[in-house]
mmCIF file of C-alpha atoms in Angstrom:
data_model
loop_
_atom_site.group_PDB
_atom_site.id
_atom_site.type_symbol
_atom_site.label_atom_id
_atom_site.label_comp_id
_atom_site.label_asym_id
_atom_site.label_seq_id
_atom_site.Cartn_x
_atom_site.Cartn_y
_atom_site.Cartn_z
ATOM 1 C CA MET A 1 8.243 42.933 -19.490
ATOM 2 C CA PRO A 2 5.852 45.585 -20.692
ATOM 3 C CA LYS A 3 4.705 45.499 -24.344
ATOM 4 C CA LEU A 4 4.204 48.436 -26.654
ATOM 5 C CA LEU A 5 2.198 48.103 -29.963
ATOM 6 C CA GLN A 6 2.367 51.065 -32.386
ATOM 7 C CA ILE A 7 -0.111 51.058 -35.346
ATOM 8 C CA ASN A 8 0.869 53.233 -38.421
ATOM 9 C CA ILE A 9 0.303 53.203 -41.978
ATOM 10 C CA THR A 10 4.154 52.393 -42.573
ATOM 11 C CA ALA A 11 6.904 50.772 -40.580
ATOM 12 C CA ASN A 12 10.153 52.652 -40.676
ATOM 13 C CA TRP A 13 9.376 54.262 -44.075
ATOM 14 C CA GLY A 14 8.778 58.119 -44.447
ATOM 15 C CA SER A 15 8.762 60.367 -41.549
ATOM 16 C CA HIS A 16 5.864 59.015 -39.507
ATOM 17 C CA GLY A 17 7.231 55.520 -39.966
ATOM 18 C CA ARG A 18 10.793 56.555 -38.944
ATOM 19 C CA ILE A 19 9.210 58.048 -35.754
ATOM 20 C CA ALA A 20 7.689 54.986 -34.616
ATOM 21 C CA GLU A 21 10.672 53.131 -35.397
ATOM 22 C CA ASP A 22 12.629 55.556 -33.139
ATOM 23 C CA ILE A 23 10.112 55.047 -30.195
ATOM 24 C CA GLY A 24 10.243 51.162 -30.767
ATOM 25 C CA VAL A 25 14.095 51.388 -30.518
ATOM 26 C CA LEU A 26 13.852 53.459 -27.280
ATOM 27 C CA ALA A 27 11.239 51.070 -26.084
ATOM 28 C CA GLN A 28 13.532 48.074 -26.284
ATOM 29 C CA GLU A 29 16.476 49.982 -24.812
ATOM 30 C CA LYS A 30 14.102 50.376 -21.738
ATOM 31 C CA GLY A 31 13.441 46.667 -21.476
ATOM 32 C CA TRP A 32 10.005 46.796 -23.342
ATOM 33 C CA GLU A 33 8.794 44.502 -26.053
ATOM 34 C CA SER A 34 8.031 46.449 -29.264
ATOM 35 C CA TYR A 35 5.431 45.800 -32.002
ATOM 36 C CA ILE A 36 4.689 47.946 -35.044
ATOM 37 C CA ALA A 37 1.642 47.073 -36.917
ATOM 38 C CA TYR A 38 1.343 48.738 -40.325
ATOM 39 C CA GLY A 39 -0.673 48.729 -43.562
ATOM 40 C CA ARG A 40 1.940 49.304 -46.544
ATOM 41 C CA HIS A 41 5.551 50.218 -47.088
ATOM 42 C CA ALA A 42 8.164 48.779 -44.692
ATOM 43 C CA ASN A 43 11.949 48.828 -44.146
ATOM 44 C CA SER A 44 13.801 46.665 -41.646
ATOM 45 C CA SER A 45 12.816 47.234 -38.177
ATOM 46 C CA GLN A 46 14.063 46.648 -34.846
ATOM 47 C CA SER A 47 10.607 46.109 -33.702
ATOM 48 C CA THR A 48 8.532 42.997 -34.388
ATOM 49 C CA LEU A 49 6.492 43.941 -37.537
ATOM 50 C CA ILE A 50 2.593 42.991 -38.222
ATOM 51 C CA LYS A 51 1.403 43.279 -41.635
ATOM 52 C CA ILE A 52 -2.210 44.525 -41.736
ATOM 53 C CA GLY A 53 -3.904 43.231 -44.777
ATOM 54 C CA ASN A 54 -2.298 42.965 -48.323
ATOM 55 C CA MET A 55 -2.398 44.661 -51.536
ATOM 56 C CA PHE A 56 -5.632 43.568 -52.331
ATOM 57 C CA ASP A 57 -7.374 44.649 -49.226
ATOM 58 C CA GLU A 58 -5.810 47.988 -49.830
ATOM 59 C CA TYR A 59 -6.970 48.229 -53.395
ATOM 60 C CA ILE A 60 -10.548 47.291 -52.494
ATOM 61 C CA HIS A 61 -10.590 50.022 -49.556
ATOM 62 C CA GLY A 62 -9.026 52.555 -52.064
ATOM 63 C CA ILE A 63 -11.766 51.894 -54.694
ATOM 64 C CA GLN A 64 -14.722 52.254 -52.047
ATOM 65 C CA SER A 65 -13.267 55.285 -50.642
ATOM 66 C CA ARG A 66 -12.934 56.900 -54.113
ATOM 67 C CA LEU A 67 -16.443 56.121 -55.072
ATOM 68 C CA LEU A 68 -18.404 56.057 -51.717
ATOM 69 C CA ASP A 69 -16.365 58.639 -49.489
ATOM 70 C CA ASN A 70 -16.068 55.962 -46.747
ATOM 71 C CA HIS A 71 -12.322 56.100 -45.944
ATOM 72 C CA GLY A 72 -11.718 54.014 -42.914
ATOM 73 C CA LEU A 73 -14.958 52.249 -43.132
ATOM 74 C CA ALA A 74 -13.557 49.274 -45.484
ATOM 75 C CA SER A 75 -11.235 46.782 -44.490
ATOM 76 C CA LYS A 76 -13.585 44.912 -41.807
ATOM 77 C CA LYS A 77 -12.390 41.319 -42.130
ATOM 78 C CA THR A 78 -8.801 42.570 -42.367
ATOM 79 C CA THR A 79 -9.336 44.732 -39.035
ATOM 80 C CA ARG A 80 -10.984 41.873 -37.189
ATOM 81 C CA LYS A 81 -8.084 39.602 -37.837
ATOM 82 C CA PHE A 82 -5.850 42.201 -36.608
ATOM 83 C CA VAL A 83 -7.599 42.634 -33.436
ATOM 84 C CA GLN A 84 -7.322 39.093 -32.851
ATOM 85 C CA GLU A 85 -3.575 39.600 -33.045
ATOM 86 C CA ILE A 86 -3.672 42.465 -30.728
ATOM 87 C CA ASP A 87 -5.490 39.690 -28.113
ATOM 88 C CA ARG A 88 -2.819 37.515 -28.687
ATOM 89 C CA ILE A 89 0.259 40.087 -28.041
ATOM 90 C CA LYS A 90 -1.787 41.733 -25.064
ATOM 91 C CA PRO A 91 -0.015 45.013 -25.226
ATOM 92 C CA ASP A 92 0.138 47.116 -22.225
ATOM 93 C CA ILE A 93 0.066 50.476 -24.251
ATOM 94 C CA ILE A 94 -1.274 50.891 -27.717
ATOM 95 C CA HIS A 95 0.142 53.908 -29.543
ATOM 96 C CA LEU A 96 -1.763 55.095 -32.667
ATOM 97 C CA HIS A 97 -0.162 57.269 -35.474
ATOM 98 C CA ASN A 98 -1.919 57.418 -38.908
ATOM 99 C CA ILE A 99 -4.547 55.058 -38.867
ATOM 100 C CA HIS A 100 -5.861 56.191 -42.223
ATOM 101 C CA GLY A 101 -4.385 55.232 -45.489
ATOM 102 C CA TYR A 102 -6.837 52.438 -46.848
ATOM 103 C CA TYR A 103 -5.922 49.692 -44.315
ATOM 104 C CA LEU A 104 -8.057 49.753 -41.222
ATOM 105 C CA ASN A 105 -11.625 49.870 -40.357
ATOM 106 C CA TYR A 106 -11.602 52.430 -37.560
ATOM 107 C CA PRO A 107 -14.964 51.629 -35.840
ATOM 108 C CA ILE A 108 -13.921 48.007 -35.346
ATOM 109 C CA LEU A 109 -10.550 49.053 -34.158
ATOM 110 C CA PHE A 110 -12.109 51.484 -31.591
ATOM 111 C CA GLN A 111 -14.720 49.432 -30.387
ATOM 112 C CA TYR A 112 -12.296 46.691 -29.487
ATOM 113 C CA LEU A 113 -10.026 49.346 -27.632
ATOM 114 C CA ALA A 114 -13.027 50.592 -25.834
ATOM 115 C CA LYS A 115 -14.265 47.168 -24.862
ATOM 116 C CA ASN A 116 -10.565 46.036 -23.593
ATOM 117 C CA ASN A 117 -9.738 49.449 -21.936
ATOM 118 C CA ILE A 118 -6.361 49.327 -23.082
ATOM 119 C CA PRO A 119 -4.409 52.619 -22.488
ATOM 120 C CA ILE A 120 -4.156 54.435 -25.691
ATOM 121 C CA VAL A 121 -1.689 57.257 -26.877
ATOM 122 C CA TRP A 122 -2.485 58.861 -30.050
ATOM 123 C CA THR A 123 -0.092 60.923 -32.038
ATOM 124 C CA LEU A 124 -1.806 63.195 -34.480
ATOM 125 C CA HIS A 125 0.188 63.967 -37.608
ATOM 126 C CA ASP A 126 -2.614 65.735 -39.436
ATOM 127 C CA CYS A 127 -6.272 66.747 -38.832
ATOM 128 C CA TRP A 128 -7.928 63.661 -40.352
ATOM 129 C CA PRO A 129 -9.243 62.432 -37.006
ATOM 130 C CA ILE A 130 -11.386 65.454 -36.492
ATOM 131 C CA THR A 131 -12.885 66.152 -40.028
ATOM 132 C CA GLY A 132 -15.593 64.453 -42.028
ATOM 133 C CA HIS A 133 -13.201 64.085 -44.846
ATOM 134 C CA CYS A 134 -10.091 65.775 -45.169
ATOM 135 C CA ALA A 135 -6.494 65.838 -43.678
ATOM 136 C CA TYR A 136 -6.125 69.569 -43.820
ATOM 137 C CA PHE A 137 -8.436 72.448 -43.972
ATOM 138 C CA THR A 138 -6.442 75.647 -43.771
ATOM 139 C CA TYR A 139 -5.544 75.667 -47.402
ATOM 140 C CA VAL A 140 -9.330 76.251 -48.183
ATOM 141 C CA GLN A 141 -10.031 78.155 -45.056
ATOM 142 C CA CYS A 142 -12.725 75.869 -43.900
ATOM 143 C CA ASP A 143 -13.996 75.717 -40.269
ATOM 144 C CA LYS A 144 -16.875 73.266 -41.008
ATOM 145 C CA TRP A 145 -15.204 70.575 -38.797
ATOM 146 C CA LYS A 146 -16.282 72.809 -35.859
ATOM 147 C CA ASP A 147 -19.950 71.904 -36.319
ATOM 148 C CA GLY A 148 -20.240 68.685 -38.288
ATOM 149 C CA CYS A 149 -18.457 68.875 -41.559
ATOM 150 C CA LYS A 150 -21.872 69.300 -43.558
ATOM 151 C CA ASN A 151 -21.588 69.799 -47.279
ATOM 152 C CA CYS A 152 -17.922 69.381 -47.718
ATOM 153 C CA ASN A 153 -16.343 71.781 -50.314
ATOM 154 C CA HIS A 154 -13.094 69.923 -49.999
ATOM 155 C CA ILE A 155 -14.088 66.434 -51.446
ATOM 156 C CA ASN A 156 -11.390 66.446 -54.127
ATOM 157 C CA THR A 157 -8.466 66.142 -51.931
ATOM 158 C CA TYR A 158 -7.014 63.101 -50.011
ATOM 159 C CA PRO A 159 -8.881 60.899 -49.432
ATOM 160 C CA ILE A 160 -10.395 62.041 -52.833
ATOM 161 C CA SER A 161 -13.925 60.921 -53.456
ATOM 162 C CA TYR A 162 -15.115 60.970 -57.174
ATOM 163 C CA LEU A 163 -18.974 60.252 -56.718
ATOM 164 C CA ARG A 164 -20.369 60.363 -53.234
ATOM 165 C CA GLN A 165 -20.084 62.954 -50.594
ATOM 166 C CA ARG A 166 -20.875 61.784 -47.060
ATOM 167 C CA SER A 167 -18.763 63.998 -44.859
ATOM 168 C CA ALA A 168 -21.334 64.688 -42.362
ATOM 169 C CA LEU A 169 -21.823 61.121 -41.782
ATOM 170 C CA ASN A 170 -18.129 60.572 -41.516
ATOM 171 C CA TYR A 171 -17.837 63.180 -39.119
ATOM 172 C CA LYS A 172 -20.544 61.632 -36.714
ATOM 173 C CA CYS A 173 -19.111 58.208 -37.327
ATOM 174 C CA LYS A 174 -15.519 59.487 -36.215
ATOM 175 C CA LYS A 175 -16.832 61.267 -33.201
ATOM 176 C CA GLU A 176 -18.896 58.227 -32.023
ATOM 177 C CA SER A 177 -16.001 55.929 -32.522
ATOM 178 C CA PHE A 178 -13.147 58.067 -31.095
ATOM 179 C CA THR A 179 -14.717 59.435 -28.115
ATOM 180 C CA GLN A 180 -15.810 55.935 -26.573
ATOM 181 C CA CYS A 181 -12.372 55.044 -25.054
ATOM 182 C CA LYS A 182 -12.017 55.535 -21.308
ATOM 183 C CA SER A 183 -8.141 55.954 -21.329
ATOM 184 C CA MET A 184 -6.733 57.886 -24.197
ATOM 185 C CA THR A 185 -4.183 60.730 -24.492
ATOM 186 C CA VAL A 186 -4.032 62.831 -27.624
ATOM 187 C CA VAL A 187 -0.546 64.021 -28.702
ATOM 188 C CA PRO A 188 -0.394 66.566 -31.405
ATOM 189 C CA VAL A 189 3.053 67.096 -32.512
ATOM 190 C CA SER A 190 2.534 71.119 -32.908
ATOM 191 C CA ARG A 191 1.169 73.885 -30.675
ATOM 192 C CA TRP A 192 -0.851 74.812 -33.815
ATOM 193 C CA LEU A 193 -2.686 71.229 -34.109
ATOM 194 C CA ALA A 194 -2.871 71.460 -30.064
ATOM 195 C CA ASP A 195 -4.982 74.549 -30.342
ATOM 196 C CA ILE A 196 -7.093 72.925 -32.982
ATOM 197 C CA ILE A 197 -7.838 69.784 -31.124
ATOM 198 C CA ASP A 198 -8.773 71.624 -28.198
ATOM 199 C CA GLN A 199 -11.522 72.986 -30.242
ATOM 200 C CA SER A 200 -12.626 69.651 -31.487
ATOM 201 C CA PHE A 201 -14.368 66.632 -30.047
ATOM 202 C CA LEU A 202 -11.493 65.064 -28.988
ATOM 203 C CA ASN A 203 -10.945 67.670 -26.248
ATOM 204 C CA LYS A 204 -12.573 65.455 -24.139
ATOM 205 C CA TYR A 205 -9.234 63.758 -23.733
ATOM 206 C CA PRO A 206 -5.989 64.921 -22.112
ATOM 207 C CA ILE A 207 -3.850 66.853 -24.731
ATOM 208 C CA ARG A 208 -0.100 66.630 -24.514
ATOM 209 C CA MET A 209 1.921 68.239 -27.409
ATOM 210 C CA ILE A 210 5.220 66.462 -28.084
ATOM 211 C CA HIS A 211 7.370 67.877 -31.039
ATOM 212 C CA ASN A 212 8.998 65.407 -33.302
ATOM 213 C CA GLY A 213 12.619 64.419 -32.824
ATOM 214 C CA ILE A 214 15.390 63.333 -35.129
ATOM 215 C CA ASP A 215 18.560 61.326 -35.316
ATOM 216 C CA LEU A 216 21.256 64.015 -34.695
ATOM 217 C CA ASN A 217 23.997 61.588 -35.741
ATOM 218 C CA VAL A 218 22.583 61.081 -39.104
ATOM 219 C CA PHE A 219 21.266 64.808 -39.703
ATOM 220 C CA SER A 220 24.586 66.758 -39.039
ATOM 221 C CA ARG A 221 26.784 69.216 -40.451
ATOM 222 C CA ARG A 222 29.269 67.963 -42.990
ATOM 223 C CA GLU A 223 31.427 69.032 -45.744
ATOM 224 C CA ARG A 224 30.761 66.303 -48.240
ATOM 225 C CA GLN A 225 28.915 67.173 -51.473
ATOM 226 C CA THR A 226 26.498 64.790 -53.039
ATOM 227 C CA ASP A 227 27.531 63.527 -56.508
ATOM 228 C CA ILE A 228 24.857 65.427 -58.141
ATOM 229 C CA LEU A 229 25.457 68.679 -56.723
ATOM 230 C CA ALA A 230 29.291 68.794 -56.544
ATOM 231 C CA GLN A 231 29.468 70.306 -60.028
ATOM 232 C CA TYR A 232 27.403 73.365 -58.780
ATOM 233 C CA LYS A 233 29.857 74.650 -56.117
ATOM 234 C CA ASP A 234 29.629 77.991 -57.325
ATOM 235 C CA LYS A 235 25.694 78.194 -56.943
ATOM 236 C CA HIS A 236 23.379 79.024 -54.001
ATOM 237 C CA ILE A 237 21.565 75.729 -53.603
ATOM 238 C CA ILE A 238 17.990 76.384 -52.813
ATOM 239 C CA LEU A 239 16.512 73.037 -51.277
ATOM 240 C CA GLY A 240 13.054 71.719 -51.181
ATOM 241 C CA VAL A 241 12.074 68.308 -49.865
ATOM 242 C CA ASN A 242 8.772 66.435 -49.930
ATOM 243 C CA SER A 243 7.311 63.020 -50.532
ATOM 244 C CA LYS A 244 4.680 64.187 -52.594
ATOM 245 C CA TRP A 245 5.063 67.792 -54.484
ATOM 246 C CA ASP A 246 1.881 69.471 -55.420
ATOM 247 C CA SER A 247 0.215 73.147 -55.244
ATOM 248 C CA ARG A 248 -0.565 72.405 -51.344
ATOM 249 C CA LYS A 249 3.225 71.911 -50.856
ATOM 250 C CA GLY A 250 4.316 74.833 -52.875
ATOM 251 C CA PHE A 251 5.509 73.190 -56.110
ATOM 252 C CA LYS A 252 4.046 75.919 -58.107
ATOM 253 C CA ASP A 253 5.697 78.558 -55.882
ATOM 254 C CA PHE A 254 9.109 77.059 -56.578
ATOM 255 C CA ILE A 255 8.676 77.430 -60.261
ATOM 256 C CA LYS A 256 7.445 80.990 -59.909
ATOM 257 C CA LEU A 257 10.622 81.580 -57.514
ATOM 258 C CA ARG A 258 12.911 80.458 -60.348
ATOM 259 C CA ASN A 259 11.851 83.378 -62.289
ATOM 260 C CA LEU A 260 12.610 85.975 -59.655
ATOM 261 C CA LEU A 261 16.141 84.787 -58.884
ATOM 262 C CA ASP A 262 19.109 84.971 -61.371
ATOM 263 C CA SER A 263 21.618 82.235 -62.397
ATOM 264 C CA ARG A 264 23.595 82.452 -59.378
ATOM 265 C CA TYR A 265 20.657 80.463 -57.608
ATOM 266 C CA LEU A 266 19.786 76.627 -58.185
ATOM 267 C CA ILE A 267 16.657 75.187 -57.044
ATOM 268 C CA VAL A 268 17.138 71.592 -56.093
ATOM 269 C CA LEU A 269 13.655 69.650 -55.367
ATOM 270 C CA VAL A 270 13.947 66.100 -53.794
ATOM 271 C CA GLY A 271 11.045 63.742 -54.021
ATOM 272 C CA LEU A 272 9.658 64.390 -57.463
ATOM 273 C CA PRO A 273 8.652 61.515 -59.648
ATOM 274 C CA GLU A 274 10.077 61.211 -63.199
ATOM 275 C CA GLN A 275 7.125 62.834 -64.934
ATOM 276 C CA GLN A 276 7.414 66.104 -62.920
ATOM 277 C CA ILE A 277 11.180 65.990 -63.432
ATOM 278 C CA LYS A 278 10.768 66.027 -67.067
ATOM 279 C CA GLY A 279 8.674 69.028 -66.964
ATOM 280 C CA LEU A 280 11.315 71.380 -64.884
ATOM 281 C CA PRO A 281 12.339 74.434 -66.356
ATOM 282 C CA GLU A 282 16.056 75.314 -66.709
ATOM 283 C CA GLY A 283 17.514 76.257 -63.261
ATOM 284 C CA VAL A 284 15.556 73.604 -61.392
ATOM 285 C CA ILE A 285 16.849 70.263 -60.678
ATOM 286 C CA GLY A 286 14.637 67.445 -59.866
ATOM 287 C CA ILE A 287 15.593 64.233 -57.704
ATOM 288 C CA ARG A 288 13.452 61.199 -57.054
ATOM 289 C CA ARG A 289 12.577 60.545 -53.627
ATOM 290 C CA THR A 290 15.138 58.701 -51.397
ATOM 291 C CA ASN A 291 14.652 56.576 -48.426
ATOM 292 C CA ASN A 292 18.448 56.581 -47.734
ATOM 293 C CA ILE A 293 18.379 59.223 -44.896
ATOM 294 C CA SER A 294 22.035 59.535 -44.859
ATOM 295 C CA GLU A 295 21.847 60.635 -48.732
ATOM 296 C CA LEU A 296 18.953 63.089 -47.737
ATOM 297 C CA ALA A 297 21.393 64.678 -45.002
ATOM 298 C CA ASP A 298 23.863 65.329 -47.639
ATOM 299 C CA TYR A 299 21.368 67.494 -49.645
ATOM 300 C CA TYR A 300 20.495 69.316 -46.595
ATOM 301 C CA ALA A 301 24.178 70.035 -45.673
ATOM 302 C CA ALA A 302 24.852 71.198 -49.304
ATOM 303 C CA ALA A 303 22.187 73.579 -49.315
ATOM 304 C CA THR A 304 22.517 77.374 -48.755
ATOM 305 C CA VAL A 305 18.843 77.483 -47.489
ATOM 306 C CA PHE A 306 16.046 75.034 -47.142
ATOM 307 C CA VAL A 307 12.560 76.532 -48.285
ATOM 308 C CA ASN A 308 9.446 74.977 -47.267
ATOM 309 C CA PRO A 309 6.743 76.915 -49.015
ATOM 310 C CA THR A 310 3.859 74.678 -47.541
ATOM 311 C CA TYR A 311 0.483 75.824 -47.445
ATOM 312 C CA GLU A 312 -0.803 73.662 -44.671
ATOM 313 C CA ASP A 313 1.467 71.441 -42.475
ATOM 314 C CA ASN A 314 1.381 70.228 -38.999
ATOM 315 C CA PHE A 315 4.971 70.171 -37.822
ATOM 316 C CA PRO A 316 7.359 69.266 -40.839
ATOM 317 C CA THR A 317 10.052 67.100 -39.982
ATOM 318 C CA THR A 318 12.105 68.409 -43.004
ATOM 319 C CA ASN A 319 12.542 71.808 -41.389
ATOM 320 C CA ILE A 320 14.254 70.211 -38.281
ATOM 321 C CA GLU A 321 16.247 68.018 -40.441
ATOM 322 C CA ALA A 322 17.767 70.844 -42.523
ATOM 323 C CA MET A 323 18.552 72.822 -39.259
ATOM 324 C CA ALA A 324 20.352 69.749 -37.922
ATOM 325 C CA CYS A 325 22.466 69.897 -41.044
ATOM 326 C CA GLY A 326 23.151 73.487 -40.280
ATOM 327 C CA THR A 327 21.140 74.798 -43.000
ATOM 328 C CA PRO A 328 18.642 77.854 -42.303
ATOM 329 C CA VAL A 329 15.001 77.390 -43.283
ATOM 330 C CA ILE A 330 12.547 79.790 -44.826
ATOM 331 C CA THR A 331 8.930 78.883 -44.470
ATOM 332 C CA TYR A 332 5.287 80.141 -44.920
ATOM 333 C CA GLN A 333 3.417 81.690 -41.978
ATOM 334 C CA THR A 334 0.836 78.745 -41.773
ATOM 335 C CA GLY A 335 0.103 75.772 -39.720
ATOM 336 C CA GLY A 336 2.869 74.407 -37.383
ATOM 337 C CA SER A 337 5.783 74.942 -40.004
ATOM 338 C CA PRO A 338 7.180 78.186 -38.209
ATOM 339 C CA GLU A 339 7.348 76.668 -34.874
ATOM 340 C CA ALA A 340 10.793 75.164 -35.111
ATOM 341 C CA ILE A 341 12.171 78.568 -36.508
ATOM 342 C CA VAL A 342 13.771 81.171 -34.115
ATOM 343 C CA GLU A 343 13.145 84.376 -36.415
ATOM 344 C CA GLY A 344 16.488 85.779 -37.725
ATOM 345 C CA LYS A 345 18.650 82.936 -36.178
ATOM 346 C CA THR A 346 17.634 79.606 -37.487
ATOM 347 C CA GLY A 347 15.757 81.067 -40.433
ATOM 348 C CA PHE A 348 12.813 83.264 -41.448
ATOM 349 C CA VAL A 349 8.920 83.135 -41.655
ATOM 350 C CA VAL A 350 7.504 84.903 -44.645
ATOM 351 C CA PRO A 351 3.971 85.922 -45.552
ATOM 352 C CA TYR A 352 1.645 83.002 -46.724
ATOM 353 C CA GLY A 353 2.138 82.671 -50.679
ATOM 354 C CA ASN A 354 4.186 85.939 -51.094
ATOM 355 C CA VAL A 355 6.760 84.588 -53.589
ATOM 356 C CA GLU A 356 8.326 87.947 -53.898
ATOM 357 C CA VAL A 357 9.068 88.159 -50.356
ATOM 358 C CA LEU A 358 10.380 84.672 -50.303
ATOM 359 C CA ALA A 359 12.695 85.448 -53.236
ATOM 360 C CA ASP A 360 13.867 88.739 -51.356
ATOM 361 C CA THR A 361 14.542 86.857 -48.168
ATOM 362 C CA ILE A 362 16.464 84.053 -49.900
ATOM 363 C CA GLN A 363 18.764 86.638 -51.606
ATOM 364 C CA LYS A 364 19.305 88.560 -48.543
ATOM 365 C CA LEU A 365 20.171 85.425 -46.525
ATOM 366 C CA ALA A 366 22.700 84.148 -49.420
ATOM 367 C CA GLN A 367 24.597 87.360 -49.230
ATOM 368 C CA SER A 368 24.753 87.885 -45.700
ATOM 369 C CA ASP A 369 27.846 87.667 -43.655
ATOM 370 C CA GLN A 370 25.829 86.261 -40.885
ATOM 371 C CA LEU A 371 25.180 82.833 -42.863
ATOM 372 C CA LEU A 372 28.041 80.816 -41.114
ATOM 373 C CA THR A 373 26.712 82.075 -37.634
ATOM 374 C CA MET A 374 23.254 80.944 -38.671
ATOM 375 C CA ARG A 375 24.568 77.478 -39.496
ATOM 376 C CA GLU A 376 26.067 77.014 -36.136
ATOM 377 C CA THR A 377 22.976 78.393 -34.274
ATOM 378 C CA CYS A 378 20.671 75.933 -36.502
ATOM 379 C CA ARG A 379 22.646 73.057 -35.289
ATOM 380 C CA GLN A 380 22.682 74.183 -31.450
ATOM 381 C CA HIS A 381 18.955 74.731 -31.635
ATOM 382 C CA SER A 382 18.463 71.282 -33.052
ATOM 383 C CA GLU A 383 20.596 69.746 -30.174
ATOM 384 C CA LYS A 384 18.834 71.620 -27.804
ATOM 385 C CA PHE A 385 15.103 70.898 -28.713
ATOM 386 C CA TYR A 386 15.020 67.995 -31.318
ATOM 387 C CA ASN A 387 17.203 65.184 -30.169
ATOM 388 C CA LYS A 388 14.885 62.293 -30.689
ATOM 389 C CA ASN A 389 15.847 60.228 -27.656
ATOM 390 C CA GLN A 390 14.812 63.531 -25.515
ATOM 391 C CA CYS A 391 11.747 64.208 -27.422
ATOM 392 C CA TYR A 392 10.659 60.466 -27.416
ATOM 393 C CA GLN A 393 11.499 59.876 -23.640
ATOM 394 C CA LYS A 394 8.314 62.283 -23.133
ATOM 395 C CA TYR A 395 6.228 59.268 -24.544
ATOM 396 C CA PHE A 396 7.782 56.884 -22.008
ATOM 397 C CA ASP A 397 7.103 59.365 -19.082
ATOM 398 C CA LEU A 398 3.553 59.403 -20.402
ATOM 399 C CA TYR A 399 3.245 55.595 -20.739
ATOM 400 C CA ASN A 400 4.610 55.066 -17.213
ATOM 401 C CA THR A 401 1.912 57.481 -16.018
ATOM 402 C CA LEU A 402 -0.788 55.543 -17.780
ATOM 403 C CA LEU A 403 0.405 52.188 -16.396
ATOM 404 C CA HIS A 404 0.606 53.396 -12.685
#
């Protein structure tokens, strides 16, 4: 019986954690043993879970990262213990997801992987593996990742460093670690990221783009209104969903948008902490983060339009979740966010940062007699391209290629 080991910062928690969980479920349906190793945050799983380290390890790693800019270089003892666990399991395939997040030492992990020559699939959900510091660089229009990340001017973003700046050394260390394996396939989840990876030091490996998929049984069209939104049936609901709302994700743009729309429109933001909720202006409702995906689907289905004013993103799962619930999407022309959208049929792509055009597009859509048709098209498009079983079957086709 083949064994699959996935490694991710979370297990069945958040979008990346749910992706790993879905792949694990599919693995078991195909007769594989499935293991998921994670750093923090886990919900119950059908795979065998392996916790890497503990809260103290994470805390120490976080402190070092913030002071020394050495993200991914702490947690040595924890990682050595984890590779012993890999030795015990003896997986046939190791599938990496996010290996950053204050829980792993990547040089130790990759030394082990290279030595043991285990086939590796690495799904890239952001750009951290190819830079000397940041997870994204389009927001500041930086190209230093192409030639060594010297003198980083993006040091105040995740993984933030308050004192030291060692981006050039980090870049060198990543390049040495990540290019020593003989059998690895890199899987960006968007065409945008695939183009970037093709210009990076990871281009020595095969690159295979696979879009994320979702559970179309959960994310579906429905008439049900959430308790919170039931009282606003006379409003056009403008929905935003994120796990962390900041300027990069368009939080300030939603506040600007509120001033450009009249009282017929209600902005609902899911994923806000209590402190941000308290500071919202009239006409904007804040809802705390939920890991109940059925509840999340209710919010999508209740909305007139899903708005994603992200300034940099890879391939937002929220876009395809909204469309699966029959809700058109409007997003900025940035990163891989527009890739799921069929212009004028499942949503619209507007100029980067242009809140005025965003507001105008929302109003035209809300007043259009084509809205019902677009809802149906959104669902059909999701069924055709983003069924999780069809998307993740591509991973098993890849696994089988690597094993034979």
